Structures are given as structure tokens and as C-alpha cells.
């Protein structure tokens, strides 16, 4: 691995930009690979991993390709959704929370999910900026100084946009690529986060502040995607716990056999995963909340596996259609 100038890990934008300006063109891709290894590796302290991620944002993060987001296959099959009531009571006592908040995730059931694809990262500010530049359907996220994010934050997850704008992004990207992107359903999101065994967190049963950007990590803001690599889900998805909450495509509904009654049922879209400003209990894979209560909510992309297979097949040139163009697909 190419040695990395420690000044590049400082997080000081002018200092990092000055160091990058001295690079030759041939050095830039080599440095980018080294910075990715530092940002996603477990050998450096958290602040240095964040610094490596910030330097990647300024250099141009090769992991972020707007029109070709990296997607991961989640196989079809059953998994344990939700939590048992006794588990909910235990978590409520541990975090001194009303049991009714946890009981929204009850009762635990084995459910079947068709195979699908989930994005490795949540949608980033860089991707959202490109959407704004090429579509009239976008919204400027709250806190952005202009139609571009703050320098050095391009590879942080986007947040502060409406659910309708997230759907518009999926439509735009589907039209740009001819592939059918959408938001994951709530049950898809949970399976992608916890795997078939139904772990409480993407990495296992016990909360670990080293695995997620929640309040316990002490960062106090979003971080570049992927720097909490130890928190990867069983399928390799990163940042599913912490950083920003993630919107699904599902309205909040009580589970069959729920022990609670909730007048807010059906009134909001479910978000999952917790965020930098919230405690680790909300980073549990089974916790359910919503946009009205989310301090920072973003999203990640999904694709139906059947749609993905059809898209891949249709993208192969046919003998009589070598130069034919495909019409964009609608969002599913």
C-alpha cells in the first residue's frame, strides 16, 4: 500500500487540498486505493479513518459511482423479523424506555422474503448533488450552503430531504440507467441488516460503539460512509446501524399479534437503523421508527432480484438489436 502523508488524515480541508494539489495524475488513483484501505480497515483509530474518508471526498471517492451504485445480493428465504416481548422488556429496562416504544417491533415471526439487491452504502451527498444538477425533481438538503455539499462531506450520507424527494431520486436514477431502483421495503431492510439468524445488530447480539456512528461513538455528526467497517451486515452492507436513519418504502403497520394498539398506525413511513444523534438501542435491526421522529434520515437503494435479472438480460445485445436503445424502466 502506498504510504499516506499523515497530513491527509487531519480532516483540515485547506491542508488536505494543498497536499492533494501537489500530486501527479498517476499518484491520485494509487492514493485513492490506499485511503479506501485506511478508511474501511480496522487498524487505524476512528478519527484517522474519518480523516481518510474526508481526504477521499476531496480527492474523488472511487467507491461512489452515481450511475452504478454497488449492489449486494440478499438471497431469498426466511428470517426472524421483530423481537419477542420479553426481549422488548429487557431493552426497555436497559435504556430506561417506555415498553410501548419497543413493543412496536413485537411479535417476532419467521417471514419469507424474495431475493433482492441492497446498496452497499446509503446514498451520499455527492450522488444527491449530481441528481440536483440533472433533475428538477430534487430538493436541496437542509443545511447545504448551495446546490453542492460542504467540501469534504461529499461521501457522507445525504439527509434532510423528504420521502417524496427520495422516491424522485429512485425514478431519476432508474431513468438514467434503465435499471429499476427503489427503496427497500421494511422487511427487506431488516433482513439485509440482520441476516437469516435474526441478530439484534448487523454484527451480532450485543451493542458495540466501535461498530456504528451512534451517540455512544462520540462523533456528533455524520461520517464518511464505510468508516465503521466492523459494523458490516452479514451481506456486506455498511452503515445500516448509525450514521443516518434510513427510510424504507413501507408505511408503519403493526405486526400480526402485536401486543399494542397504536393510533399512529399507517400515518408515517418507517425508518430504520438509528443515527449519530441517537442511542444504540435505535441501531438495533428490529427497532421501528419514522420520519417525524428522525433527527437525520437518508436512504439506500434496492432492486428486486427478478427485475435485476430481467434488466441484465435485456442489456445484452441481441443479434438483430446490437445498436438498439432501451427505454427507461419505471420504479417498482
Coordinates of N, CA, C and O in Angstrom, one line a residue, residues 15 39 44 52 69 71 92 94 106 111 116 136 143 153 156 176 223 236 249 251 255 279 300 322:
X15 N -5.6 22.2 4.4 CA -4.3 21.4 4.4 C -4.4 20.2 3.5 O -3.4 19.9 2.8
X39 N -9.6 3.9 5.4 CA -10.9 4.3 5.8 C -11.8 3.1 6.3 O -12.5 3.1 7.3
X44 N -6.6 1.5 12.0 CA -6.4 2.9 12.4 C -7.4 3.3 13.4 O -8.6 2.8 13.4
X52 N -9.3 9.8 6.7 CA -9.0 9.2 5.4 C -10.3 9.3 4.5 O -10.2 9.6 3.3
X69 N -24.2 2.3 -8.6 CA -24.0 2.0 -7.2 C -23.7 0.6 -7.0 O -24.3 -0.3 -7.7
X71 N -24.2 -2.9 -5.6 CA -25.4 -3.6 -5.0 C -24.9 -5.0 -4.5 O -24.1 -5.6 -5.1
X92 N -36.0 -2.2 27.1 CA -36.7 -1.1 27.7 C -36.1 -0.8 29.1 O -35.8 0.4 29.4
X94 N -33.0 -1.7 30.1 CA -31.6 -1.3 29.9 C -31.4 0.1 29.5 O -30.5 0.8 30.0
X106 N -42.8 -6.0 18.1 CA -43.3 -7.3 18.5 C -44.6 -7.6 17.7 O -45.3 -6.7 17.3
X111 N -40.5 -14.9 8.6 CA -41.2 -14.4 7.4 C -40.3 -14.8 6.2 O -39.1 -14.9 6.3
X116 N -33.4 -10.2 -3.4 CA -33.3 -8.8 -3.8 C -31.9 -8.3 -3.7 O -31.0 -9.0 -3.1
X136 N -35.0 18.4 -12.1 CA -35.8 19.5 -11.5 C -36.6 18.9 -10.3 O -37.3 19.7 -9.6
X143 N -29.4 22.5 5.4 CA -28.1 22.7 5.9 C -27.1 22.9 4.8 O -25.9 23.3 5.0
X153 N -17.4 16.7 2.5 CA -18.5 15.9 3.0 C -19.3 15.2 1.9 O -20.4 14.6 2.1
X156 N -20.4 11.7 2.7 CA -21.3 11.4 3.8 C -22.7 11.1 3.3 O -23.0 11.5 2.2
X176 N -32.0 7.2 -15.8 CA -30.6 7.4 -16.3 C -30.0 6.1 -16.7 O -29.2 6.0 -17.6
X223 N -20.6 10.8 9.3 CA -19.2 10.4 9.0 C -19.2 9.9 7.5 O -20.2 9.5 7.0
X236 N -22.7 -7.7 3.9 CA -21.6 -6.8 3.5 C -22.1 -5.3 3.4 O -21.3 -4.5 3.0
X249 N -39.6 1.9 2.0 CA -40.8 2.2 1.2 C -42.1 1.7 1.8 O -43.1 1.6 1.1
X251 N -45.2 1.9 4.8 CA -45.9 2.6 5.9 C -45.8 1.8 7.2 O -45.8 0.6 7.1
X255 N -47.4 -5.3 13.6 CA -47.2 -6.7 13.1 C -48.4 -7.6 13.6 O -49.1 -7.3 14.6
X279 N -29.2 7.0 20.7 CA -28.5 5.9 21.4 C -28.5 4.6 20.6 O -29.3 4.4 19.6
X300 N -31.1 4.2 1.3 CA -30.3 3.4 0.4 C -31.2 2.7 -0.6 O -32.4 2.6 -0.4
X322 N -28.2 -5.0 -32.0 CA -26.9 -4.7 -31.5 C -26.8 -3.2 -31.0 O -26.3 -2.9 -30.0

